[in-house]
Amino acid sequence: MKNLDLVKSSILINDEKLERLNDKNEKFKLGIVGGTFDPIHNAHLAMVEFVRTKFNLDFVLFIPSGTPPHKMSISTDKHDRYNMVLLATASNEYFAVSDYEVKAEKRSYTVDTLKDMKKIYSLSDIYFITGADAICTIEEWKDARGILESATFIATTRPGIGLLRAQETIEKLNKKYNANIISVYVPSLDISSTYIRDQLLDGKSVKYLIPSCVEEYIYQNCIYKNETKKHEQLRKL
Ligand code: NAP
């Protein structure tokens, strides 16, 4: 199947899952996964699945950042980052993707996203899942107190991320804001988006590190190519 067809069928699958989520009529546990996903990789997916089962979450909504407040420029188009998450999550019935931040015209702040998600999914208890390194900077985010009051936070760590330092910061934040941040060590693959981008820019293989549909999407759309190689590839198409 051509990648465009795959994106279209993933949109339909995602719409069905979102409808199911909208129809929930009793209290439920909703995981919200925030990140740039530049690109999404197998460690993200394994981490979120690990958290979903560990905390008995009923559903997990991935919300890729559109224009993140703290990053002045991300060269990968937000729609490509969104499409890659769409493709990567299609096969998991408990995962769906929201275009909430991607379609926003202004920068998205987590405090606003969480407030709106609580309004939309009023019966949910929200668990915000992201990397521990991101959560450790939360005091620099807009309205840290408001954010920490609005959800339980799951800060995931993986090999290579300073677990002890993150743990100290999290304990400090929990005390200071009476927050509920839980740090979870996820013993999954030691890969990062930065590593994937570097491999791709060097023309090296990322097979088995990202879902094959995402890999295909990256090649077909010439993402993460250095400009010279990109032009060479486009000339060949
Ligand atoms: P990021 O760059 O995507 O990720 C920061 C770190 O966490 C990276 O090491 C990343 O690894 C890891 N990570 C990302 N998503 C993850 C996930 N789902 N599970 C485990 N690890 C993950 O994240 P970010 O852009 O800093 O922001 C994360 C979230 O915080 C977003 O939702 C963002 O909107 C929010 N945020 C809000 C504000 C604000 O409201 N002012 C400010 C900063 C961040 P990889 O490189 O492998 O992805």
PDB file of C-alpha atoms and ligand atoms in Angstrom:
ATOM      1  CA  MET A   1       0.000   0.000   0.000  1.00  0.00           C
ATOM      2  CA  LYS A   2       1.297   3.492  -0.810  1.00  0.00           C
ATOM      3  CA  ASN A   3       2.147   5.558   2.226  1.00  0.00           C
ATOM      4  CA  LEU A   4      -0.531   8.144   1.500  1.00  0.00           C
ATOM      5  CA  ASP A   5      -3.163   5.384   1.545  1.00  0.00           C
ATOM      6  CA  LEU A   6      -1.709   4.145   4.797  1.00  0.00           C
ATOM      7  CA  VAL A   7      -1.998   7.639   6.314  1.00  0.00           C
ATOM      8  CA  LYS A   8      -5.624   7.866   5.104  1.00  0.00           C
ATOM      9  CA  SER A   9      -6.537   4.484   6.587  1.00  0.00           C
ATOM     10  CA  SER A  10      -4.750   5.399   9.843  1.00  0.00           C
ATOM     11  CA  ILE A  11      -6.867   8.578  10.018  1.00  0.00           C
ATOM     12  CA  LEU A  12     -10.051   6.488   9.756  1.00  0.00           C
ATOM     13  CA  ILE A  13      -8.850   4.051  12.416  1.00  0.00           C
ATOM     14  CA  ASN A  14      -7.873   6.975  14.663  1.00  0.00           C
ATOM     15  CA  ASP A  15     -11.280   8.664  14.191  1.00  0.00           C
ATOM     16  CA  GLU A  16     -13.021   5.472  15.295  1.00  0.00           C
ATOM     17  CA  LYS A  17     -10.841   5.264  18.398  1.00  0.00           C
ATOM     18  CA  LEU A  18     -11.510   8.930  19.244  1.00  0.00           C
ATOM     19  CA  GLU A  19     -15.252   8.305  18.894  1.00  0.00           C
ATOM     20  CA  ARG A  20     -14.959   5.425  21.347  1.00  0.00           C
ATOM     21  CA  LEU A  21     -13.119   7.734  23.738  1.00  0.00           C
ATOM     22  CA  ASN A  22     -15.785  10.438  23.387  1.00  0.00           C
ATOM     23  CA  ASP A  23     -18.503   7.899  24.133  1.00  0.00           C
ATOM     24  CA  LYS A  24     -17.090   6.930  27.534  1.00  0.00           C
ATOM     25  CA  ASN A  25     -19.848   7.443  30.072  1.00  0.00           C
ATOM     26  CA  GLU A  26     -18.179   6.461  33.321  1.00  0.00           C
ATOM     27  CA  LYS A  27     -15.031   7.465  35.184  1.00  0.00           C
ATOM     28  CA  PHE A  28     -11.865   6.350  33.406  1.00  0.00           C
ATOM     29  CA  LYS A  29      -8.087   6.747  33.478  1.00  0.00           C
ATOM     30  CA  LEU A  30      -6.749   8.690  30.519  1.00  0.00           C
ATOM     31  CA  GLY A  31      -3.044   8.819  29.702  1.00  0.00           C
ATOM     32  CA  ILE A  32      -1.895  11.870  27.775  1.00  0.00           C
ATOM     33  CA  VAL A  33       1.496  11.636  26.109  1.00  0.00           C
ATOM     34  CA  GLY A  34       3.198  14.890  25.225  1.00  0.00           C
ATOM     35  CA  GLY A  35       6.360  15.209  23.196  1.00  0.00           C
ATOM     36  CA  THR A  36       7.862  16.537  20.016  1.00  0.00           C
ATOM     37  CA  PHE A  37       8.076  13.067  18.452  1.00  0.00           C
ATOM     38  CA  ASP A  38      10.759  14.084  15.984  1.00  0.00           C
ATOM     39  CA  PRO A  39      10.346  11.224  15.077  1.00  0.00           C
ATOM     40  CA  ILE A  40       8.321   8.785  17.182  1.00  0.00           C
ATOM     41  CA  HIS A  41      10.334   5.595  17.800  1.00  0.00           C
ATOM     42  CA  ASN A  42       9.928   2.137  19.286  1.00  0.00           C
ATOM     43  CA  ALA A  43      11.165   3.189  22.741  1.00  0.00           C
ATOM     44  CA  HIS A  44       8.356   5.801  22.967  1.00  0.00           C
ATOM     45  CA  LEU A  45       5.805   3.132  22.032  1.00  0.00           C
ATOM     46  CA  ALA A  46       7.255   0.507  24.377  1.00  0.00           C
ATOM     47  CA  MET A  47       7.424   3.064  27.233  1.00  0.00           C
ATOM     48  CA  VAL A  48       3.824   4.143  26.798  1.00  0.00           C
ATOM     49  CA  GLU A  49       2.570   0.567  26.566  1.00  0.00           C
ATOM     50  CA  PHE A  50       4.560  -0.242  29.721  1.00  0.00           C
ATOM     51  CA  VAL A  51       2.983   2.730  31.544  1.00  0.00           C
ATOM     52  CA  ARG A  52      -0.508   1.909  30.223  1.00  0.00           C
ATOM     53  CA  THR A  53      -0.424  -1.578  31.682  1.00  0.00           C
ATOM     54  CA  LYS A  54       1.435  -0.616  34.896  1.00  0.00           C
ATOM     55  CA  PHE A  55      -1.127   2.089  35.775  1.00  0.00           C
ATOM     56  CA  ASN A  56      -4.169   0.314  34.275  1.00  0.00           C
ATOM     57  CA  LEU A  57      -4.912   3.234  31.984  1.00  0.00           C
ATOM     58  CA  ASP A  58      -8.084   2.793  29.949  1.00  0.00           C
ATOM     59  CA  PHE A  59      -6.854   4.822  27.004  1.00  0.00           C
ATOM     60  CA  VAL A  60      -3.822   6.828  25.918  1.00  0.00           C
ATOM     61  CA  LEU A  61      -3.942   9.939  23.799  1.00  0.00           C
ATOM     62  CA  PHE A  62      -0.724  11.068  22.103  1.00  0.00           C
ATOM     63  CA  ILE A  63      -0.594  14.841  21.674  1.00  0.00           C
ATOM     64  CA  PRO A  64       2.386  15.788  19.504  1.00  0.00           C
ATOM     65  CA  SER A  65       3.573  19.350  20.126  1.00  0.00           C
ATOM     66  CA  GLY A  66       2.784  21.752  17.301  1.00  0.00           C
ATOM     67  CA  THR A  67       4.965  24.719  18.008  1.00  0.00           C
ATOM     68  CA  PRO A  68       6.413  23.887  21.427  1.00  0.00           C
ATOM     69  CA  PRO A  69       6.775  26.892  23.739  1.00  0.00           C
ATOM     70  CA  HIS A  70      10.418  26.234  24.521  1.00  0.00           C
ATOM     71  CA  LYS A  71      11.882  25.296  21.145  1.00  0.00           C
ATOM     72  CA  MET A  72      12.378  28.170  18.776  1.00  0.00           C
ATOM     73  CA  SER A  73      12.686  26.020  15.683  1.00  0.00           C
ATOM     74  CA  ILE A  74      12.001  22.427  14.840  1.00  0.00           C
ATOM     75  CA  SER A  75      12.842  21.781  11.235  1.00  0.00           C
ATOM     76  CA  THR A  76      10.486  18.815  10.834  1.00  0.00           C
ATOM     77  CA  ASP A  77       7.047  19.895   9.696  1.00  0.00           C
ATOM     78  CA  LYS A  78       4.470  19.428  12.482  1.00  0.00           C
ATOM     79  CA  HIS A  79       2.099  17.617  10.109  1.00  0.00           C
ATOM     80  CA  ASP A  80       4.808  15.074   9.294  1.00  0.00           C
ATOM     81  CA  ARG A  81       5.483  14.529  13.005  1.00  0.00           C
ATOM     82  CA  TYR A  82       1.733  14.104  13.562  1.00  0.00           C
ATOM     83  CA  ASN A  83       1.356  11.698  10.606  1.00  0.00           C
ATOM     84  CA  MET A  84       4.223   9.572  11.902  1.00  0.00           C
ATOM     85  CA  VAL A  85       2.517   9.272  15.311  1.00  0.00           C
ATOM     86  CA  LEU A  86      -0.745   8.436  13.533  1.00  0.00           C
ATOM     87  CA  LEU A  87       0.934   5.617  11.594  1.00  0.00           C
ATOM     88  CA  ALA A  88       2.832   4.315  14.620  1.00  0.00           C
ATOM     89  CA  THR A  89      -0.223   4.090  16.898  1.00  0.00           C
ATOM     90  CA  ALA A  90      -2.774   2.684  14.430  1.00  0.00           C
ATOM     91  CA  SER A  91      -2.224  -0.943  15.428  1.00  0.00           C
ATOM     92  CA  ASN A  92      -2.833  -0.399  19.160  1.00  0.00           C
ATOM     93  CA  GLU A  93      -6.524  -0.243  20.083  1.00  0.00           C
ATOM     94  CA  TYR A  94      -5.720   1.699  23.287  1.00  0.00           C
ATOM     95  CA  PHE A  95      -3.660   4.418  21.555  1.00  0.00           C
ATOM     96  CA  ALA A  96      -4.996   7.379  19.604  1.00  0.00           C
ATOM     97  CA  VAL A  97      -3.555  10.699  18.450  1.00  0.00           C
ATOM     98  CA  SER A  98      -4.928  14.172  18.948  1.00  0.00           C
ATOM     99  CA  ASP A  99      -4.182  17.013  16.532  1.00  0.00           C
ATOM    100  CA  TYR A 100      -5.084  19.495  19.296  1.00  0.00           C
ATOM    101  CA  GLU A 101      -1.620  21.127  19.493  1.00  0.00           C
ATOM    102  CA  VAL A 102      -0.680  20.555  15.859  1.00  0.00           C
ATOM    103  CA  LYS A 103      -3.696  22.448  14.563  1.00  0.00           C
ATOM    104  CA  ALA A 104      -3.282  25.319  17.033  1.00  0.00           C
ATOM    105  CA  GLU A 105      -2.020  28.457  15.356  1.00  0.00           C
ATOM    106  CA  LYS A 106      -0.222  29.746  18.426  1.00  0.00           C
ATOM    107  CA  ARG A 107       2.327  28.060  20.673  1.00  0.00           C
ATOM    108  CA  SER A 108       0.692  25.440  22.896  1.00  0.00           C
ATOM    109  CA  TYR A 109       1.160  25.472  26.627  1.00  0.00           C
ATOM    110  CA  THR A 110       0.650  22.253  28.571  1.00  0.00           C
ATOM    111  CA  VAL A 111      -1.469  24.015  31.195  1.00  0.00           C
ATOM    112  CA  ASP A 112      -4.014  25.040  28.517  1.00  0.00           C
ATOM    113  CA  THR A 113      -3.939  21.651  26.787  1.00  0.00           C
ATOM    114  CA  LEU A 114      -4.593  19.816  30.050  1.00  0.00           C
ATOM    115  CA  LYS A 115      -7.436  22.167  31.038  1.00  0.00           C
ATOM    116  CA  ASP A 116      -9.101  21.670  27.661  1.00  0.00           C
ATOM    117  CA  MET A 117      -8.620  17.888  27.752  1.00  0.00           C
ATOM    118  CA  LYS A 118     -10.293  17.827  31.177  1.00  0.00           C
ATOM    119  CA  LYS A 119     -13.233  19.785  29.725  1.00  0.00           C
ATOM    120  CA  ILE A 120     -13.534  17.447  26.708  1.00  0.00           C
ATOM    121  CA  TYR A 121     -13.063  14.231  28.720  1.00  0.00           C
ATOM    122  CA  SER A 122     -14.743  15.386  31.896  1.00  0.00           C
ATOM    123  CA  LEU A 123     -15.059  11.871  33.357  1.00  0.00           C
ATOM    124  CA  SER A 124     -11.345  11.202  33.089  1.00  0.00           C
ATOM    125  CA  ASP A 125      -8.539  11.163  35.622  1.00  0.00           C
ATOM    126  CA  ILE A 126      -5.589  12.441  33.621  1.00  0.00           C
ATOM    127  CA  TYR A 127      -2.080  10.944  33.707  1.00  0.00           C
ATOM    128  CA  PHE A 128       0.371  13.086  31.752  1.00  0.00           C
ATOM    129  CA  ILE A 129       3.235  10.957  30.460  1.00  0.00           C
ATOM    130  CA  THR A 130       6.511  12.311  29.180  1.00  0.00           C
ATOM    131  CA  GLY A 131      10.269  11.976  29.567  1.00  0.00           C
ATOM    132  CA  ALA A 132      11.708  12.681  33.049  1.00  0.00           C
ATOM    133  CA  ASP A 133      14.172  15.151  31.531  1.00  0.00           C
ATOM    134  CA  ALA A 134      11.243  17.209  30.206  1.00  0.00           C
ATOM    135  CA  ILE A 135       9.340  17.074  33.525  1.00  0.00           C
ATOM    136  CA  CYS A 136      12.431  18.166  35.472  1.00  0.00           C
ATOM    137  CA  THR A 137      12.223  21.530  33.662  1.00  0.00           C
ATOM    138  CA  ILE A 138       8.542  22.027  34.569  1.00  0.00           C
ATOM    139  CA  GLU A 139       9.208  25.082  36.752  1.00  0.00           C
ATOM    140  CA  GLU A 140      10.177  26.933  33.559  1.00  0.00           C
ATOM    141  CA  TRP A 141       6.840  26.100  31.897  1.00  0.00           C
ATOM    142  CA  LYS A 142       3.847  28.426  31.930  1.00  0.00           C
ATOM    143  CA  ASP A 143       1.938  28.122  35.248  1.00  0.00           C
ATOM    144  CA  ALA A 144       3.828  25.145  36.698  1.00  0.00           C
ATOM    145  CA  ARG A 145       1.551  25.138  39.755  1.00  0.00           C
ATOM    146  CA  GLY A 146      -1.586  25.033  37.597  1.00  0.00           C
ATOM    147  CA  ILE A 147      -0.153  22.188  35.497  1.00  0.00           C
ATOM    148  CA  LEU A 148       0.861  20.125  38.496  1.00  0.00           C
ATOM    149  CA  GLU A 149      -2.606  20.550  40.056  1.00  0.00           C
ATOM    150  CA  SER A 150      -4.371  19.312  36.944  1.00  0.00           C
ATOM    151  CA  ALA A 151      -2.987  15.791  36.537  1.00  0.00           C
ATOM    152  CA  THR A 152      -0.850  12.978  37.818  1.00  0.00           C
ATOM    153  CA  PHE A 153       2.534  13.066  36.085  1.00  0.00           C
ATOM    154  CA  ILE A 154       4.400   9.989  34.939  1.00  0.00           C
ATOM    155  CA  ALA A 155       8.042  10.850  34.324  1.00  0.00           C
ATOM    156  CA  THR A 156       9.663   8.063  32.361  1.00  0.00           C
ATOM    157  CA  THR A 157      13.373   7.397  32.486  1.00  0.00           C
ATOM    158  CA  ARG A 158      15.439   5.052  30.413  1.00  0.00           C
ATOM    159  CA  PRO A 159      19.055   3.894  30.295  1.00  0.00           C
ATOM    160  CA  GLY A 160      21.354   6.864  29.917  1.00  0.00           C
ATOM    161  CA  ILE A 161      19.002   9.356  31.560  1.00  0.00           C
ATOM    162  CA  GLY A 162      20.321  10.398  35.017  1.00  0.00           C
ATOM    163  CA  LEU A 163      17.820   8.524  37.144  1.00  0.00           C
ATOM    164  CA  LEU A 164      19.137   9.686  40.523  1.00  0.00           C
ATOM    165  CA  ARG A 165      19.247  13.373  39.570  1.00  0.00           C
ATOM    166  CA  ALA A 166      15.761  13.187  38.058  1.00  0.00           C
ATOM    167  CA  GLN A 167      14.483  11.463  41.199  1.00  0.00           C
ATOM    168  CA  GLU A 168      15.881  14.242  43.436  1.00  0.00           C
ATOM    169  CA  THR A 169      14.292  16.967  41.302  1.00  0.00           C
ATOM    170  CA  ILE A 170      10.964  15.129  41.246  1.00  0.00           C
ATOM    171  CA  GLU A 171      10.928  14.710  45.035  1.00  0.00           C
ATOM    172  CA  LYS A 172      11.631  18.446  45.395  1.00  0.00           C
ATOM    173  CA  LEU A 173       8.789  19.314  43.005  1.00  0.00           C
ATOM    174  CA  ASN A 174       6.354  16.970  44.749  1.00  0.00           C
ATOM    175  CA  LYS A 175       7.090  18.636  48.102  1.00  0.00           C
ATOM    176  CA  LYS A 176       7.060  22.212  46.864  1.00  0.00           C
ATOM    177  CA  TYR A 177       3.826  21.966  44.856  1.00  0.00           C
ATOM    178  CA  ASN A 178       2.147  19.080  46.676  1.00  0.00           C
ATOM    179  CA  ALA A 179       2.264  17.454  43.256  1.00  0.00           C
ATOM    180  CA  ASN A 180       1.856  13.889  42.149  1.00  0.00           C
ATOM    181  CA  ILE A 181       4.818  13.133  39.893  1.00  0.00           C
ATOM    182  CA  ILE A 182       5.724   9.482  39.699  1.00  0.00           C
ATOM    183  CA  SER A 183       9.030   8.541  38.177  1.00  0.00           C
ATOM    184  CA  VAL A 184       9.040   5.242  36.354  1.00  0.00           C
ATOM    185  CA  TYR A 185      12.145   3.503  35.116  1.00  0.00           C
ATOM    186  CA  VAL A 186      11.359   1.826  31.827  1.00  0.00           C
ATOM    187  CA  PRO A 187      13.894  -0.826  30.941  1.00  0.00           C
ATOM    188  CA  SER A 188      13.264  -0.612  27.228  1.00  0.00           C
ATOM    189  CA  LEU A 189      15.450   0.243  24.301  1.00  0.00           C
ATOM    190  CA  ASP A 190      18.090   2.895  24.811  1.00  0.00           C
ATOM    191  CA  ILE A 191      17.179   4.966  21.772  1.00  0.00           C
ATOM    192  CA  SER A 192      16.220   8.594  21.352  1.00  0.00           C
ATOM    193  CA  SER A 193      14.818  10.766  18.593  1.00  0.00           C
ATOM    194  CA  THR A 194      18.169  12.530  18.391  1.00  0.00           C
ATOM    195  CA  TYR A 195      19.922   9.217  17.744  1.00  0.00           C
ATOM    196  CA  ILE A 196      17.395   8.288  15.034  1.00  0.00           C
ATOM    197  CA  ARG A 197      17.774  11.678  13.320  1.00  0.00           C
ATOM    198  CA  ASP A 198      21.566  11.401  13.408  1.00  0.00           C
ATOM    199  CA  GLN A 199      21.482   7.900  11.942  1.00  0.00           C
ATOM    200  CA  LEU A 200      19.194   9.061   9.145  1.00  0.00           C
ATOM    201  CA  LEU A 201      21.245  12.177   8.406  1.00  0.00           C
ATOM    202  CA  ASP A 202      24.302   9.902   8.087  1.00  0.00           C
ATOM    203  CA  GLY A 203      22.383   7.664   5.680  1.00  0.00           C
ATOM    204  CA  LYS A 204      22.482   4.778   8.189  1.00  0.00           C
ATOM    205  CA  SER A 205      19.816   2.181   8.898  1.00  0.00           C
ATOM    206  CA  VAL A 206      17.111   2.711  11.519  1.00  0.00           C
ATOM    207  CA  LYS A 207      15.442  -0.609  10.800  1.00  0.00           C
ATOM    208  CA  TYR A 208      13.816  -2.116  13.945  1.00  0.00           C
ATOM    209  CA  LEU A 209      14.270   1.175  15.854  1.00  0.00           C
ATOM    210  CA  ILE A 210      11.142   2.788  14.463  1.00  0.00           C
ATOM    211  CA  PRO A 211       7.975   1.133  13.110  1.00  0.00           C
ATOM    212  CA  SER A 212       8.443   0.124   9.464  1.00  0.00           C
ATOM    213  CA  CYS A 213       5.478   2.283   8.362  1.00  0.00           C
ATOM    214  CA  VAL A 214       7.184   5.327   9.928  1.00  0.00           C
ATOM    215  CA  GLU A 215      10.494   4.409   8.272  1.00  0.00           C
ATOM    216  CA  GLU A 216       8.730   4.184   4.913  1.00  0.00           C
ATOM    217  CA  TYR A 217       7.023   7.560   5.495  1.00  0.00           C
ATOM    218  CA  ILE A 218      10.378   9.181   6.289  1.00  0.00           C
ATOM    219  CA  TYR A 219      11.990   7.874   3.086  1.00  0.00           C
ATOM    220  CA  GLN A 220       9.023   8.705   0.853  1.00  0.00           C
ATOM    221  CA  ASN A 221       8.819  12.244   2.171  1.00  0.00           C
ATOM    222  CA  CYS A 222      12.586  12.846   2.312  1.00  0.00           C
ATOM    223  CA  ILE A 223      12.562  13.808   5.989  1.00  0.00           C
ATOM    224  CA  TYR A 224      15.857  13.855   7.940  1.00  0.00           C
ATOM    225  CA  LYS A 225      18.020  14.066   4.840  1.00  0.00           C
ATOM    226  CA  ASN A 226      20.812  16.517   4.625  1.00  0.00           C
ATOM    227  CA  GLU A 227      19.950  19.035   1.922  1.00  0.00           C
ATOM    228  CA  THR A 228      22.409  17.671  -0.676  1.00  0.00           C
ATOM    229  CA  LYS A 229      21.181  14.106  -0.306  1.00  0.00           C
ATOM    230  CA  LYS A 230      17.569  15.360  -0.319  1.00  0.00           C
ATOM    231  CA  HIS A 231      18.051  17.006  -3.719  1.00  0.00           C
ATOM    232  CA  GLU A 232      19.793  13.894  -5.085  1.00  0.00           C
ATOM    233  CA  GLN A 233      16.895  11.733  -3.933  1.00  0.00           C
ATOM    234  CA  LEU A 234      14.232  14.101  -5.273  1.00  0.00           C
ATOM    235  CA  ARG A 235      15.981  14.134  -8.683  1.00  0.00           C
ATOM    236  CA  LYS A 236      15.758  10.320  -8.774  1.00  0.00           C
ATOM    237  CA  LEU A 237      11.979  10.271  -8.050  1.00  0.00           C
TER     238      LEU A 237
HETATM  239  P1  NAP B   1      10.819  16.256  23.931  1.00  0.00           P
HETATM  240  O1  NAP B   1      11.936  17.124  23.508  1.00  0.00           O
HETATM  241  O2  NAP B   1      10.028  15.560  22.916  1.00  0.00           O
HETATM  242  O3  NAP B   1      11.361  15.261  24.981  1.00  0.00           O
HETATM  243  C1  NAP B   1      12.178  15.600  26.052  1.00  0.00           C
HETATM  244  C2  NAP B   1      12.776  14.314  26.519  1.00  0.00           C
HETATM  245  O4  NAP B   1      11.791  13.376  26.887  1.00  0.00           O
HETATM  246  C3  NAP B   1      13.614  13.648  25.455  1.00  0.00           C
HETATM  247  O5  NAP B   1      14.660  12.942  26.052  1.00  0.00           O
HETATM  248  C4  NAP B   1      12.627  12.716  24.829  1.00  0.00           C
HETATM  249  O6  NAP B   1      13.234  11.639  24.186  1.00  0.00           O
HETATM  250  C5  NAP B   1      11.827  12.262  25.991  1.00  0.00           C
HETATM  251  N1  NAP B   1      10.460  11.981  25.587  1.00  0.00           N
HETATM  252  C6  NAP B   1       9.664  12.678  24.768  1.00  0.00           C
HETATM  253  N2  NAP B   1       8.444  12.162  24.702  1.00  0.00           N
HETATM  254  C7  NAP B   1       8.501  11.094  25.508  1.00  0.00           C
HETATM  255  C8  NAP B   1       7.571  10.135  25.898  1.00  0.00           C
HETATM  256  N3  NAP B   1       6.346  10.180  25.462  1.00  0.00           N
HETATM  257  N4  NAP B   1       7.966   9.156  26.748  1.00  0.00           N
HETATM  258  C9  NAP B   1       9.220   9.137  27.188  1.00  0.00           C
HETATM  259  N5  NAP B   1      10.167  10.010  26.880  1.00  0.00           N
HETATM  260  C10 NAP B   1       9.792  10.974  26.054  1.00  0.00           C
HETATM  261  O7  NAP B   1       9.803  16.923  24.863  1.00  0.00           O
HETATM  262  P2  NAP B   1       9.535  18.409  25.009  1.00  0.00           P
HETATM  263  O8  NAP B   1       9.220  18.993  23.673  1.00  0.00           O
HETATM  264  O9  NAP B   1      10.589  19.032  25.831  1.00  0.00           O
HETATM  265  O10 NAP B   1       8.198  18.408  25.837  1.00  0.00           O
HETATM  266  C11 NAP B   1       7.544  17.314  26.435  1.00  0.00           C
HETATM  267  C12 NAP B   1       6.148  17.773  26.801  1.00  0.00           C
HETATM  268  O11 NAP B   1       6.257  18.866  27.689  1.00  0.00           O
HETATM  269  C13 NAP B   1       5.365  18.294  25.601  1.00  0.00           C
HETATM  270  O12 NAP B   1       4.039  17.917  25.750  1.00  0.00           O
HETATM  271  C14 NAP B   1       5.520  19.799  25.692  1.00  0.00           C
HETATM  272  O13 NAP B   1       4.448  20.526  25.142  1.00  0.00           O
HETATM  273  C15 NAP B   1       5.555  19.979  27.190  1.00  0.00           C
HETATM  274  N6  NAP B   1       6.232  21.240  27.523  1.00  0.00           N
HETATM  275  C16 NAP B   1       5.449  22.298  27.839  1.00  0.00           C
HETATM  276  C17 NAP B   1       6.007  23.530  28.141  1.00  0.00           C
HETATM  277  C18 NAP B   1       5.089  24.669  28.514  1.00  0.00           C
HETATM  278  O14 NAP B   1       3.900  24.466  28.621  1.00  0.00           O
HETATM  279  N7  NAP B   1       5.589  25.850  28.697  1.00  0.00           N
HETATM  280  C19 NAP B   1       7.394  23.690  28.099  1.00  0.00           C
HETATM  281  C20 NAP B   1       8.186  22.560  27.790  1.00  0.00           C
HETATM  282  C21 NAP B   1       7.581  21.334  27.500  1.00  0.00           C
HETATM  283  P3  NAP B   1      13.190  11.552  22.610  1.00  0.00           P
HETATM  284  O15 NAP B   1      14.179  12.552  22.113  1.00  0.00           O
HETATM  285  O16 NAP B   1      13.587  10.157  22.306  1.00  0.00           O
HETATM  286  O17 NAP B   1      11.802  11.900  22.215  1.00  0.00           O
END
